[in-house]
Each structure stands twice: as C-alpha cells, then as structure tokens.
Amino acid sequence: MDLGIAGKTALVCGASKGLGYGCAEALVREGVNVVIVARGAEALEAAAKKLTEAAGASGAPFVKHVAADITTEAGRAAVFALGHDFDIVVTNAGGPPPGDFRNWDREAWIKAVDANMLTPIELIKATVDGMAKRGFGRIVNITSSSVKSPIDILGLSNGARSGLTGFVAGVARTAIAAQGVTINNLLPGSFDTDRLKGTMAGTAQKTGQDFDTVWEARKKNIPAKRFGTPAEFGAICAFLCSMQAGYMTGQNVLADGGAYPGTY
Ligand SMILES: NC(=O)c1ccc[n+]([C@@H]2O[C@H](COP(=O)([O-])OP(=O)(O)OC[C@H]3O[C@@H](n4cnc5c(N)ncnc54)[C@H](OP(=O)(O)O)[C@@H]3O)[C@@H](O)[C@H]2O)c1
C-alpha cells in the first residue's frame, strides 16, 4: 500500500536504535525525509548512515541527525534550529527506571514526568499549529502497554505516561482534528530491543535466574509466544502517519502480541 506521505518531513525522537529507529526506517522507506535524535552521537551517526542507504532506495531527499537530549529545552532548540516544518512527529525517549515507589523522591518523579509527559507535550505544542495551518499533520507518541495494564515496578512510567495519555485524549479532539492533524499513542508490549534486554537482565539478577531463562519465560506469557520486532512496530507507526489513517485520532493503539487480556 502506498501510504501517500512521500516527500513529507518527520522528526523521530529516540531513534538511534530500538522502536524509534524502527519508526524512522519505516518512514524513510515511504519516501519521508527524517530528522532523527538521540544523545549518543556514535550510534546516532551509524543509524543515520543506514537510513541514508534506505533513503537512496526510496527516494527520500534527506536524512539528518541531531545529537541531543530531547527532554531538555536546549535539545529541542537544537532540533528546531534546523528550520524544518515537521509534518510528522514521533515522540520518544528512554523509559524511567524500575523500582519501589517508596524510594522515589520528588526529583525522580519530575525527571519521569519531564521525559515521558512534558517532553511530548512540548513537541506537540511546537509543531501542531503549523501542521494545522498546512492542513496535514501526524503525531505518534510512543508510550507503553503499561498505560492499559500497569507494571508494578514501573510506577514512574505508569504515572507519567498516563498523564500524557489524558492530555492527548483531550488535545486530539480540539479544532486541529478538523484541520488534518491526528495525534495517537502507540503502546508497545514486549519488543526485542536493548531496553527489554536491560529490564530482563535486571529481573534475572533480582531473582537469581539466568538471563535466557527469564527471556524465554517472558515469551511464554505472550499469546504470540515471541517478542515483537522494531520493524513491526515501525510499520504500525508509518500506517498511523499515513494519509489512509486520517480519520483515526486520539487513539491508544496496542501492539503486544495479544498480551493484554481485555476485550476492549
Ligand atoms: N521495548 C519494549 O519492549 C518497550 C515496552 C514498553 C515501552 N517501551 C518504551 O518505548 C520507548 C522506546 O524503547 P526502546 O525499547 O526502543 O528503547 P531502546 O532500545 O533503549 O532505545 C531508546 C532510544 O532512545 C534514545 N534516547 C533515550 N533517551 C533519550 C533522550 N533523553 N533524548 C533523546 N534520545 C533518547 C536512545 O539513544 P541515547 O541513549 O543515545 O539517547 C535510543 O536511541 C521507551 O520509552 C520505552 O520505555 C519499550
């Protein structure tokens, strides 16, 4: 299916690897120009190189990268200093650490809220009116299945992302909905990325099991009996950014191999 977005320009955050990279790659394959952001310059440059090769095949005119912390004002300023009018924005940053809520002080909460709620809101604020004026816009926030099905040790994530989810539910239904702009959240379950490996390594250490045992046991709890891939995640993201998805807004789209057991 031609998604009808060739020649558009996308900002994809947290995109040197993992789910963000999967989204950037899927968009580039559709002929979309991308600006990718991550903090680590080396991995980011390597990702940009791979995407540039994919762009050569799809005809996307450019791939740019900005090494910056997207959760800071300075990081976002560096991105907007490029001067692009973004048609598509994929918000993403690392998830907050796991732990026990008894150990989280105000600073830990502010950090989580900053990264996983206020940063996407700042990016929406900076881009949405321009999108509305031009009559087209797609914003996809990478959140987590924990918004629907909270994970006990990820309280910082459950809380901060729920705040973003509530905000998006409201703003997506404002006047921008009639101006060609959609805002949706894409909720990953378990995807094979470094973040998942890190979480599983933590569980292995805590429970005294070896990594492979924990990794395989987790798969068994998923109806699909496997983890998702960043490419699968990226394909869903690209669809949400497509012309065809123009009537879909304010939604929380779960990609979890059937792990969430609810009917709705
Ligand atoms: N994978 C899963 O199964 C899963 C499940 C539920 C939710 N999620 C959520 O989905 C998001 C992406 O996860 P992932 O698995 O793709 O993680 P990942 O493999 O660790 O990749 C994270 C990417 O984001 C970048 N990043 C992190 N913090 C950043 C910041 N402050 N500014 C700019 N870039 C930043 C990282 O590069 P640098 O570190 O170099 O900046 C990297 O490119 C996270 O919020 C995670 O909590 C993932």
PDB file of C-alpha atoms and ligand atoms in Angstrom:
ATOM      1  CA  MET A   1       0.000   0.000   0.000  1.00  0.00           C
ATOM      2  CA  ASP A   2       1.316   3.457  -0.874  1.00  0.00           C
ATOM      3  CA  LEU A   3       0.884   5.436   2.362  1.00  0.00           C
ATOM      4  CA  GLY A   4       0.759   8.735   0.468  1.00  0.00           C
ATOM      5  CA  ILE A   5       3.372  10.522   2.594  1.00  0.00           C
ATOM      6  CA  ALA A   6       6.412  10.571   0.284  1.00  0.00           C
ATOM      7  CA  GLY A   7       8.132  13.966   0.465  1.00  0.00           C
ATOM      8  CA  LYS A   8       6.763  14.784   3.936  1.00  0.00           C
ATOM      9  CA  THR A   9       9.241  15.610   6.706  1.00  0.00           C
ATOM     10  CA  ALA A  10       9.336  13.742  10.010  1.00  0.00           C
ATOM     11  CA  LEU A  11      11.004  14.277  13.356  1.00  0.00           C
ATOM     12  CA  VAL A  12      11.661  10.937  15.063  1.00  0.00           C
ATOM     13  CA  CYS A  13      12.967  11.121  18.621  1.00  0.00           C
ATOM     14  CA  GLY A  14      14.961   8.431  20.403  1.00  0.00           C
ATOM     15  CA  ALA A  15      15.811   6.932  17.048  1.00  0.00           C
ATOM     16  CA  SER A  16      19.398   5.661  17.103  1.00  0.00           C
ATOM     17  CA  LYS A  17      18.086   2.167  17.902  1.00  0.00           C
ATOM     18  CA  GLY A  18      15.066   0.227  19.088  1.00  0.00           C
ATOM     19  CA  LEU A  19      11.492   1.293  18.437  1.00  0.00           C
ATOM     20  CA  GLY A  20      12.362   4.856  17.400  1.00  0.00           C
ATOM     21  CA  TYR A  21      14.779   3.540  14.788  1.00  0.00           C
ATOM     22  CA  GLY A  22      12.090   1.112  13.555  1.00  0.00           C
ATOM     23  CA  CYS A  23       9.719   4.063  13.062  1.00  0.00           C
ATOM     24  CA  ALA A  24      12.354   6.160  11.264  1.00  0.00           C
ATOM     25  CA  GLU A  25      13.216   3.285   8.944  1.00  0.00           C
ATOM     26  CA  ALA A  26       9.588   2.582   8.049  1.00  0.00           C
ATOM     27  CA  LEU A  27       9.026   6.285   7.284  1.00  0.00           C
ATOM     28  CA  VAL A  28      12.176   6.551   5.171  1.00  0.00           C
ATOM     29  CA  ARG A  29      11.034   3.517   3.178  1.00  0.00           C
ATOM     30  CA  GLU A  30       7.870   5.517   2.383  1.00  0.00           C
ATOM     31  CA  GLY A  31       9.985   8.329   0.955  1.00  0.00           C
ATOM     32  CA  VAL A  32       9.662  10.549   4.040  1.00  0.00           C
ATOM     33  CA  ASN A  33      12.562  12.870   4.996  1.00  0.00           C
ATOM     34  CA  VAL A  34      13.599  12.243   8.568  1.00  0.00           C
ATOM     35  CA  VAL A  35      15.422  14.082  11.310  1.00  0.00           C
ATOM     36  CA  ILE A  36      16.490  11.593  13.965  1.00  0.00           C
ATOM     37  CA  VAL A  37      17.507  12.459  17.515  1.00  0.00           C
ATOM     38  CA  ALA A  38      19.356  10.618  20.289  1.00  0.00           C
ATOM     39  CA  ARG A  39      22.003  11.572  22.820  1.00  0.00           C
ATOM     40  CA  GLY A  40      24.823   9.203  21.862  1.00  0.00           C
ATOM     41  CA  ALA A  41      26.460  10.653  18.744  1.00  0.00           C
ATOM     42  CA  GLU A  42      28.217   7.499  17.574  1.00  0.00           C
ATOM     43  CA  ALA A  43      25.163   5.216  17.478  1.00  0.00           C
ATOM     44  CA  LEU A  44      23.120   8.073  16.004  1.00  0.00           C
ATOM     45  CA  GLU A  45      25.579   8.582  13.139  1.00  0.00           C
ATOM     46  CA  ALA A  46      25.573   4.843  12.419  1.00  0.00           C
ATOM     47  CA  ALA A  47      21.753   4.861  12.374  1.00  0.00           C
ATOM     48  CA  ALA A  48      21.694   7.897  10.065  1.00  0.00           C
ATOM     49  CA  LYS A  49      24.085   6.117   7.696  1.00  0.00           C
ATOM     50  CA  LYS A  50      21.814   3.049   7.488  1.00  0.00           C
ATOM     51  CA  LEU A  51      18.756   5.259   6.970  1.00  0.00           C
ATOM     52  CA  THR A  52      20.523   7.212   4.240  1.00  0.00           C
ATOM     53  CA  GLU A  53      21.091   3.946   2.371  1.00  0.00           C
ATOM     54  CA  ALA A  54      17.365   3.136   2.714  1.00  0.00           C
ATOM     55  CA  ALA A  55      16.544   6.676   1.567  1.00  0.00           C
ATOM     56  CA  GLY A  56      18.618   6.121  -1.564  1.00  0.00           C
ATOM     57  CA  ALA A  57      16.306   3.252  -2.473  1.00  0.00           C
ATOM     58  CA  SER A  58      13.036   5.018  -1.587  1.00  0.00           C
ATOM     59  CA  GLY A  59      13.910   8.462  -2.956  1.00  0.00           C
ATOM     60  CA  ALA A  60      13.549  10.306   0.362  1.00  0.00           C
ATOM     61  CA  PRO A  61      15.548  13.507  -0.195  1.00  0.00           C
ATOM     62  CA  PHE A  62      17.262  13.696   3.199  1.00  0.00           C
ATOM     63  CA  VAL A  63      18.131  12.057   6.490  1.00  0.00           C
ATOM     64  CA  LYS A  64      19.509  14.385   9.169  1.00  0.00           C
ATOM     65  CA  HIS A  65      20.572  13.671  12.720  1.00  0.00           C
ATOM     66  CA  VAL A  66      20.826  15.813  15.834  1.00  0.00           C
ATOM     67  CA  ALA A  67      22.732  14.504  18.854  1.00  0.00           C
ATOM     68  CA  ALA A  68      20.708  15.967  21.699  1.00  0.00           C
ATOM     69  CA  ASP A  69      18.753  15.161  24.837  1.00  0.00           C
ATOM     70  CA  ILE A  70      15.188  15.698  23.641  1.00  0.00           C
ATOM     71  CA  THR A  71      13.960  16.043  27.235  1.00  0.00           C
ATOM     72  CA  THR A  72      15.823  19.354  27.605  1.00  0.00           C
ATOM     73  CA  GLU A  73      14.908  22.762  26.249  1.00  0.00           C
ATOM     74  CA  ALA A  74      18.366  23.086  24.686  1.00  0.00           C
ATOM     75  CA  GLY A  75      17.966  19.697  22.965  1.00  0.00           C
ATOM     76  CA  ARG A  76      14.627  20.669  21.443  1.00  0.00           C
ATOM     77  CA  ALA A  77      16.016  24.075  20.422  1.00  0.00           C
ATOM     78  CA  ALA A  78      18.833  22.311  18.539  1.00  0.00           C
ATOM     79  CA  VAL A  79      16.239  20.272  16.604  1.00  0.00           C
ATOM     80  CA  PHE A  80      14.069  23.267  15.716  1.00  0.00           C
ATOM     81  CA  ALA A  81      17.157  25.302  14.763  1.00  0.00           C
ATOM     82  CA  LEU A  82      17.273  23.161  11.609  1.00  0.00           C
ATOM     83  CA  GLY A  83      14.265  25.202  10.496  1.00  0.00           C
ATOM     84  CA  HIS A  84      12.061  22.391   9.220  1.00  0.00           C
ATOM     85  CA  ASP A  85       8.276  22.413   9.208  1.00  0.00           C
ATOM     86  CA  PHE A  86       7.600  18.923  10.537  1.00  0.00           C
ATOM     87  CA  ASP A  87       4.592  17.129   9.032  1.00  0.00           C
ATOM     88  CA  ILE A  88       5.130  14.070  11.228  1.00  0.00           C
ATOM     89  CA  VAL A  89       6.458  13.889  14.792  1.00  0.00           C
ATOM     90  CA  VAL A  90       7.218  10.659  16.634  1.00  0.00           C
ATOM     91  CA  THR A  91       7.856  11.401  20.304  1.00  0.00           C
ATOM     92  CA  ASN A  92      10.056   9.009  22.232  1.00  0.00           C
ATOM     93  CA  ALA A  93      12.748   8.999  24.913  1.00  0.00           C
ATOM     94  CA  GLY A  94      14.057   6.357  27.240  1.00  0.00           C
ATOM     95  CA  GLY A  95      11.662   4.943  29.804  1.00  0.00           C
ATOM     96  CA  PRO A  96      12.042   5.702  33.529  1.00  0.00           C
ATOM     97  CA  PRO A  97      13.885   3.150  35.681  1.00  0.00           C
ATOM     98  CA  PRO A  98      12.029   0.401  37.560  1.00  0.00           C
ATOM     99  CA  GLY A  99      11.886   0.376  41.343  1.00  0.00           C
ATOM    100  CA  ASP A 100       9.820   0.691  44.503  1.00  0.00           C
ATOM    101  CA  PHE A 101       7.738   3.862  44.845  1.00  0.00           C
ATOM    102  CA  ARG A 102       8.927   4.211  48.458  1.00  0.00           C
ATOM    103  CA  ASN A 103      12.375   5.089  47.094  1.00  0.00           C
ATOM    104  CA  TRP A 104      11.294   7.725  44.572  1.00  0.00           C
ATOM    105  CA  ASP A 105      11.691  11.296  45.695  1.00  0.00           C
ATOM    106  CA  ARG A 106      10.334  14.430  44.032  1.00  0.00           C
ATOM    107  CA  GLU A 107      13.371  14.629  41.754  1.00  0.00           C
ATOM    108  CA  ALA A 108      12.782  11.110  40.399  1.00  0.00           C
ATOM    109  CA  TRP A 109       9.150  11.953  39.672  1.00  0.00           C
ATOM    110  CA  ILE A 110       9.990  15.267  37.994  1.00  0.00           C
ATOM    111  CA  LYS A 111      12.535  13.501  35.776  1.00  0.00           C
ATOM    112  CA  ALA A 112       9.972  10.879  34.703  1.00  0.00           C
ATOM    113  CA  VAL A 113       7.214  13.437  34.118  1.00  0.00           C
ATOM    114  CA  ASP A 114       9.656  15.635  32.190  1.00  0.00           C
ATOM    115  CA  ALA A 115      10.768  12.817  29.879  1.00  0.00           C
ATOM    116  CA  ASN A 116       7.546  10.887  29.362  1.00  0.00           C
ATOM    117  CA  MET A 117       4.844  13.527  29.681  1.00  0.00           C
ATOM    118  CA  LEU A 118       6.113  17.105  29.344  1.00  0.00           C
ATOM    119  CA  THR A 119       8.590  16.479  26.511  1.00  0.00           C
ATOM    120  CA  PRO A 120       5.937  15.037  24.157  1.00  0.00           C
ATOM    121  CA  ILE A 121       3.615  17.899  25.164  1.00  0.00           C
ATOM    122  CA  GLU A 122       6.335  20.468  24.348  1.00  0.00           C
ATOM    123  CA  LEU A 123       6.916  18.815  20.962  1.00  0.00           C
ATOM    124  CA  ILE A 124       3.175  18.829  20.227  1.00  0.00           C
ATOM    125  CA  LYS A 125       2.981  22.484  21.269  1.00  0.00           C
ATOM    126  CA  ALA A 126       5.875  23.423  18.991  1.00  0.00           C
ATOM    127  CA  THR A 127       4.515  21.692  15.878  1.00  0.00           C
ATOM    128  CA  VAL A 128       0.758  21.269  15.955  1.00  0.00           C
ATOM    129  CA  ASP A 129      -0.332  24.753  14.890  1.00  0.00           C
ATOM    130  CA  GLY A 130       1.997  24.745  11.875  1.00  0.00           C
ATOM    131  CA  MET A 131       0.622  21.347  10.884  1.00  0.00           C
ATOM    132  CA  ALA A 132      -2.950  22.632  11.201  1.00  0.00           C
ATOM    133  CA  LYS A 133      -2.141  25.698   9.105  1.00  0.00           C
ATOM    134  CA  ARG A 134      -0.695  23.489   6.357  1.00  0.00           C
ATOM    135  CA  GLY A 135      -3.675  21.106   6.613  1.00  0.00           C
ATOM    136  CA  PHE A 136      -1.737  17.936   7.407  1.00  0.00           C
ATOM    137  CA  GLY A 137      -0.065  16.540  10.497  1.00  0.00           C
ATOM    138  CA  ARG A 138       0.584  13.248  12.237  1.00  0.00           C
ATOM    139  CA  ILE A 139       1.843  12.926  15.791  1.00  0.00           C
ATOM    140  CA  VAL A 140       2.582   9.499  17.237  1.00  0.00           C
ATOM    141  CA  ASN A 141       3.661   9.202  20.855  1.00  0.00           C
ATOM    142  CA  ILE A 142       5.490   6.012  21.779  1.00  0.00           C
ATOM    143  CA  THR A 143       4.119   5.226  25.236  1.00  0.00           C
ATOM    144  CA  SER A 144       3.692   1.732  26.740  1.00  0.00           C
ATOM    145  CA  SER A 145       1.223  -1.086  27.277  1.00  0.00           C
ATOM    146  CA  SER A 146       1.661  -0.181  30.963  1.00  0.00           C
ATOM    147  CA  VAL A 147      -0.846   2.637  30.335  1.00  0.00           C
ATOM    148  CA  LYS A 148      -3.568  -0.009  29.930  1.00  0.00           C
ATOM    149  CA  SER A 149      -2.047  -2.709  32.095  1.00  0.00           C
ATOM    150  CA  PRO A 150       0.255  -1.208  34.730  1.00  0.00           C
ATOM    151  CA  ILE A 151       3.510  -2.953  35.633  1.00  0.00           C
ATOM    152  CA  ASP A 152       4.126  -2.793  39.411  1.00  0.00           C
ATOM    153  CA  ILE A 153       7.843  -1.958  39.317  1.00  0.00           C
ATOM    154  CA  LEU A 154       7.340   0.672  36.589  1.00  0.00           C
ATOM    155  CA  GLY A 155       5.301   3.121  38.664  1.00  0.00           C
ATOM    156  CA  LEU A 156       7.177   6.148  37.287  1.00  0.00           C
ATOM    157  CA  SER A 157       6.275   5.077  33.763  1.00  0.00           C
ATOM    158  CA  ASN A 158       2.666   4.138  34.640  1.00  0.00           C
ATOM    159  CA  GLY A 159       2.113   7.543  36.221  1.00  0.00           C
ATOM    160  CA  ALA A 160       3.913   9.861  33.779  1.00  0.00           C
ATOM    161  CA  ARG A 161       2.597   8.163  30.642  1.00  0.00           C
ATOM    162  CA  SER A 162      -0.960   8.139  31.962  1.00  0.00           C
ATOM    163  CA  GLY A 163      -0.690  11.913  32.291  1.00  0.00           C
ATOM    164  CA  LEU A 164       0.352  12.180  28.642  1.00  0.00           C
ATOM    165  CA  THR A 165      -2.447   9.822  27.608  1.00  0.00           C
ATOM    166  CA  GLY A 166      -5.060  12.015  29.292  1.00  0.00           C
ATOM    167  CA  PHE A 167      -3.632  15.150  27.701  1.00  0.00           C
ATOM    168  CA  VAL A 168      -3.588  13.616  24.213  1.00  0.00           C
ATOM    169  CA  ALA A 169      -7.175  12.376  24.550  1.00  0.00           C
ATOM    170  CA  GLY A 170      -8.239  15.987  25.005  1.00  0.00           C
ATOM    171  CA  VAL A 171      -5.990  17.857  22.594  1.00  0.00           C
ATOM    172  CA  ALA A 172      -6.532  15.430  19.697  1.00  0.00           C
ATOM    173  CA  ARG A 173     -10.232  16.349  19.756  1.00  0.00           C
ATOM    174  CA  THR A 174      -9.763  20.109  19.604  1.00  0.00           C
ATOM    175  CA  ALA A 175     -10.062  22.203  16.397  1.00  0.00           C
ATOM    176  CA  ILE A 176      -6.942  20.554  14.946  1.00  0.00           C
ATOM    177  CA  ALA A 177      -8.984  17.390  14.301  1.00  0.00           C
ATOM    178  CA  ALA A 178     -10.807  19.249  11.507  1.00  0.00           C
ATOM    179  CA  GLN A 179      -7.540  20.605  10.099  1.00  0.00           C
ATOM    180  CA  GLY A 180      -5.946  17.348   9.014  1.00  0.00           C
ATOM    181  CA  VAL A 181      -3.961  16.725  12.191  1.00  0.00           C
ATOM    182  CA  THR A 182      -4.121  13.462  14.106  1.00  0.00           C
ATOM    183  CA  ILE A 183      -2.481  12.588  17.421  1.00  0.00           C
ATOM    184  CA  ASN A 184      -2.300   8.971  18.533  1.00  0.00           C
ATOM    185  CA  ASN A 185      -0.363   6.944  21.064  1.00  0.00           C
ATOM    186  CA  LEU A 186       1.338   3.708  20.079  1.00  0.00           C
ATOM    187  CA  LEU A 187       1.681   1.324  23.023  1.00  0.00           C
ATOM    188  CA  PRO A 188       4.434  -1.303  22.847  1.00  0.00           C
ATOM    189  CA  GLY A 189       4.095  -4.539  24.781  1.00  0.00           C
ATOM    190  CA  SER A 190       7.365  -6.514  24.704  1.00  0.00           C
ATOM    191  CA  PHE A 191       9.687  -5.719  21.801  1.00  0.00           C
ATOM    192  CA  ASP A 192      13.144  -7.133  21.235  1.00  0.00           C
ATOM    193  CA  THR A 193      15.266  -4.050  21.961  1.00  0.00           C
ATOM    194  CA  ASP A 194      18.153  -3.134  24.260  1.00  0.00           C
ATOM    195  CA  ARG A 195      15.655  -1.678  26.730  1.00  0.00           C
ATOM    196  CA  LEU A 196      13.819  -5.010  27.043  1.00  0.00           C
ATOM    197  CA  LYS A 197      17.146  -6.848  27.387  1.00  0.00           C
ATOM    198  CA  GLY A 198      18.137  -4.420  30.162  1.00  0.00           C
ATOM    199  CA  THR A 199      14.856  -4.936  32.020  1.00  0.00           C
ATOM    200  CA  MET A 200      15.161  -8.735  31.713  1.00  0.00           C
ATOM    201  CA  ALA A 201      18.780  -8.633  32.909  1.00  0.00           C
ATOM    202  CA  GLY A 202      17.550  -6.721  35.970  1.00  0.00           C
ATOM    203  CA  THR A 203      14.869  -9.354  36.642  1.00  0.00           C
ATOM    204  CA  ALA A 204      17.424 -12.151  36.202  1.00  0.00           C
ATOM    205  CA  GLN A 205      19.737 -10.526  38.712  1.00  0.00           C
ATOM    206  CA  LYS A 206      16.929  -9.887  41.209  1.00  0.00           C
ATOM    207  CA  THR A 207      15.567 -13.430  41.029  1.00  0.00           C
ATOM    208  CA  GLY A 208      18.897 -15.235  40.730  1.00  0.00           C
ATOM    209  CA  GLN A 209      17.898 -16.856  37.418  1.00  0.00           C
ATOM    210  CA  ASP A 210      19.999 -16.806  34.286  1.00  0.00           C
ATOM    211  CA  PHE A 211      19.109 -14.319  31.548  1.00  0.00           C
ATOM    212  CA  ASP A 212      17.935 -16.914  28.979  1.00  0.00           C
ATOM    213  CA  THR A 213      15.504 -18.485  31.464  1.00  0.00           C
ATOM    214  CA  VAL A 214      13.896 -15.110  32.188  1.00  0.00           C
ATOM    215  CA  TRP A 215      13.837 -14.184  28.473  1.00  0.00           C
ATOM    216  CA  GLU A 216      12.143 -17.433  27.403  1.00  0.00           C
ATOM    217  CA  ALA A 217       9.687 -17.429  30.341  1.00  0.00           C
ATOM    218  CA  ARG A 218       8.512 -13.932  29.368  1.00  0.00           C
ATOM    219  CA  LYS A 219       7.772 -15.077  25.810  1.00  0.00           C
ATOM    220  CA  LYS A 220       5.600 -17.923  27.118  1.00  0.00           C
ATOM    221  CA  ASN A 221       3.256 -15.371  28.732  1.00  0.00           C
ATOM    222  CA  ILE A 222       2.555 -13.713  25.385  1.00  0.00           C
ATOM    223  CA  PRO A 223      -0.132 -15.351  23.209  1.00  0.00           C
ATOM    224  CA  ALA A 224       2.100 -14.792  20.129  1.00  0.00           C
ATOM    225  CA  LYS A 225       4.895 -16.660  22.012  1.00  0.00           C
ATOM    226  CA  ARG A 226       7.505 -14.191  20.822  1.00  0.00           C
ATOM    227  CA  PHE A 227       8.636 -10.608  21.186  1.00  0.00           C
ATOM    228  CA  GLY A 228       7.771  -8.003  18.581  1.00  0.00           C
ATOM    229  CA  THR A 229      10.416  -6.530  16.301  1.00  0.00           C
ATOM    230  CA  PRO A 230      11.232  -2.831  15.840  1.00  0.00           C
ATOM    231  CA  ALA A 231      10.375  -3.258  12.140  1.00  0.00           C
ATOM    232  CA  GLU A 232       6.849  -4.437  13.017  1.00  0.00           C
ATOM    233  CA  PHE A 233       6.444  -1.518  15.390  1.00  0.00           C
ATOM    234  CA  GLY A 234       7.724   0.900  12.760  1.00  0.00           C
ATOM    235  CA  ALA A 235       5.246  -0.386  10.192  1.00  0.00           C
ATOM    236  CA  ILE A 236       2.324   0.351  12.530  1.00  0.00           C
ATOM    237  CA  CYS A 237       3.752   3.799  13.221  1.00  0.00           C
ATOM    238  CA  ALA A 238       4.082   4.504   9.482  1.00  0.00           C
ATOM    239  CA  PHE A 239       0.457   3.486   8.981  1.00  0.00           C
ATOM    240  CA  LEU A 240      -0.659   5.884  11.742  1.00  0.00           C
ATOM    241  CA  CYS A 241       1.263   8.582   9.845  1.00  0.00           C
ATOM    242  CA  SER A 242      -0.321   7.684   6.520  1.00  0.00           C
ATOM    243  CA  MET A 243      -2.950   9.539   4.504  1.00  0.00           C
ATOM    244  CA  GLN A 244      -5.199   6.500   4.975  1.00  0.00           C
ATOM    245  CA  ALA A 245      -5.156   6.914   8.784  1.00  0.00           C
ATOM    246  CA  GLY A 246      -6.529  10.465   8.588  1.00  0.00           C
ATOM    247  CA  TYR A 247      -9.812   9.526  10.321  1.00  0.00           C
ATOM    248  CA  MET A 248      -8.063   7.931  13.290  1.00  0.00           C
ATOM    249  CA  THR A 249      -7.192  10.271  16.143  1.00  0.00           C
ATOM    250  CA  GLY A 250      -6.953  10.305  19.931  1.00  0.00           C
ATOM    251  CA  GLN A 251      -6.442   6.545  19.999  1.00  0.00           C
ATOM    252  CA  ASN A 252      -4.239   4.254  22.072  1.00  0.00           C
ATOM    253  CA  VAL A 253      -3.022   1.558  19.728  1.00  0.00           C
ATOM    254  CA  LEU A 254      -1.664  -1.510  21.480  1.00  0.00           C
ATOM    255  CA  ALA A 255       0.987  -3.703  19.811  1.00  0.00           C
ATOM    256  CA  ASP A 256       1.660  -6.568  22.222  1.00  0.00           C
ATOM    257  CA  GLY A 257       1.184  -9.963  20.562  1.00  0.00           C
ATOM    258  CA  GLY A 258      -2.128 -10.336  22.431  1.00  0.00           C
ATOM    259  CA  ALA A 259      -0.618  -9.947  25.912  1.00  0.00           C
ATOM    260  CA  TYR A 260      -3.313  -7.552  27.187  1.00  0.00           C
ATOM    261  CA  PRO A 261      -6.197  -9.874  28.062  1.00  0.00           C
ATOM    262  CA  GLY A 262      -9.105  -7.398  27.796  1.00  0.00           C
ATOM    263  CA  THR A 263     -11.866  -7.305  25.180  1.00  0.00           C
ATOM    264  CA  TYR A 264     -11.558  -3.514  24.782  1.00  0.00           C
TER     265      TYR A 264
HETATM  266  N1  LIG B   1      10.988  -2.385  24.103  1.00  0.00           N
HETATM  267  C1  LIG B   1       9.904  -2.634  24.782  1.00  0.00           C
HETATM  268  O1  LIG B   1       9.518  -3.790  24.932  1.00  0.00           O
HETATM  269  C2  LIG B   1       9.100  -1.491  25.389  1.00  0.00           C
HETATM  270  C3  LIG B   1       7.917  -1.804  26.062  1.00  0.00           C
HETATM  271  C4  LIG B   1       7.159  -0.785  26.613  1.00  0.00           C
HETATM  272  C5  LIG B   1       7.575   0.536  26.496  1.00  0.00           C
HETATM  273  N2  LIG B   1       8.736   0.814  25.830  1.00  0.00           N
HETATM  274  C6  LIG B   1       9.121   2.234  25.745  1.00  0.00           C
HETATM  275  O2  LIG B   1       9.363   2.596  24.405  1.00  0.00           O
HETATM  276  C7  LIG B   1      10.387   3.585  24.348  1.00  0.00           C
HETATM  277  C8  LIG B   1      11.488   3.099  23.402  1.00  0.00           C
HETATM  278  O3  LIG B   1      12.005   1.887  23.910  1.00  0.00           O
HETATM  279  P1  LIG B   1      13.130   1.024  23.178  1.00  0.00           P
HETATM  280  O4  LIG B   1      12.894  -0.369  23.604  1.00  0.00           O
HETATM  281  O5  LIG B   1      13.195   1.371  21.746  1.00  0.00           O
HETATM  282  O6  LIG B   1      14.449   1.585  23.933  1.00  0.00           O
HETATM  283  P2  LIG B   1      15.969   1.498  23.483  1.00  0.00           P
HETATM  284  O7  LIG B   1      16.243   0.324  22.636  1.00  0.00           O
HETATM  285  O8  LIG B   1      16.731   1.659  24.763  1.00  0.00           O
HETATM  286  O9  LIG B   1      16.183   2.816  22.572  1.00  0.00           O
HETATM  287  C9  LIG B   1      15.946   4.089  23.117  1.00  0.00           C
HETATM  288  C10 LIG B   1      16.370   5.146  22.110  1.00  0.00           C
HETATM  289  O10 LIG B   1      16.013   6.427  22.612  1.00  0.00           O
HETATM  290  C11 LIG B   1      17.197   7.231  22.727  1.00  0.00           C
HETATM  291  N3  LIG B   1      17.008   8.110  23.888  1.00  0.00           N
HETATM  292  C12 LIG B   1      16.860   7.733  25.183  1.00  0.00           C
HETATM  293  N4  LIG B   1      16.716   8.814  25.956  1.00  0.00           N
HETATM  294  C13 LIG B   1      16.795   9.901  25.139  1.00  0.00           C
HETATM  295  C14 LIG B   1      16.745  11.298  25.353  1.00  0.00           C
HETATM  296  N5  LIG B   1      16.602  11.794  26.566  1.00  0.00           N
HETATM  297  N6  LIG B   1      16.841  12.123  24.285  1.00  0.00           N
HETATM  298  C15 LIG B   1      16.990  11.627  23.032  1.00  0.00           C
HETATM  299  N7  LIG B   1      17.044  10.307  22.771  1.00  0.00           N
HETATM  300  C16 LIG B   1      16.958   9.464  23.818  1.00  0.00           C
HETATM  301  C17 LIG B   1      18.351   6.238  22.852  1.00  0.00           C
HETATM  302  O11 LIG B   1      19.598   6.754  22.478  1.00  0.00           O
HETATM  303  P3  LIG B   1      20.543   7.501  23.562  1.00  0.00           P
HETATM  304  O12 LIG B   1      20.519   6.674  24.793  1.00  0.00           O
HETATM  305  O13 LIG B   1      21.881   7.552  22.880  1.00  0.00           O
HETATM  306  O14 LIG B   1      19.961   8.858  23.758  1.00  0.00           O
HETATM  307  C18 LIG B   1      17.867   5.188  21.859  1.00  0.00           C
HETATM  308  O15 LIG B   1      18.097   5.619  20.536  1.00  0.00           O
HETATM  309  C19 LIG B   1      10.874   3.793  25.793  1.00  0.00           C
HETATM  310  O16 LIG B   1      10.210   4.886  26.367  1.00  0.00           O
HETATM  311  C20 LIG B   1      10.434   2.506  26.484  1.00  0.00           C
HETATM  312  O17 LIG B   1      10.231   2.678  27.860  1.00  0.00           O
HETATM  313  C21 LIG B   1       9.501  -0.167  25.282  1.00  0.00           C
END
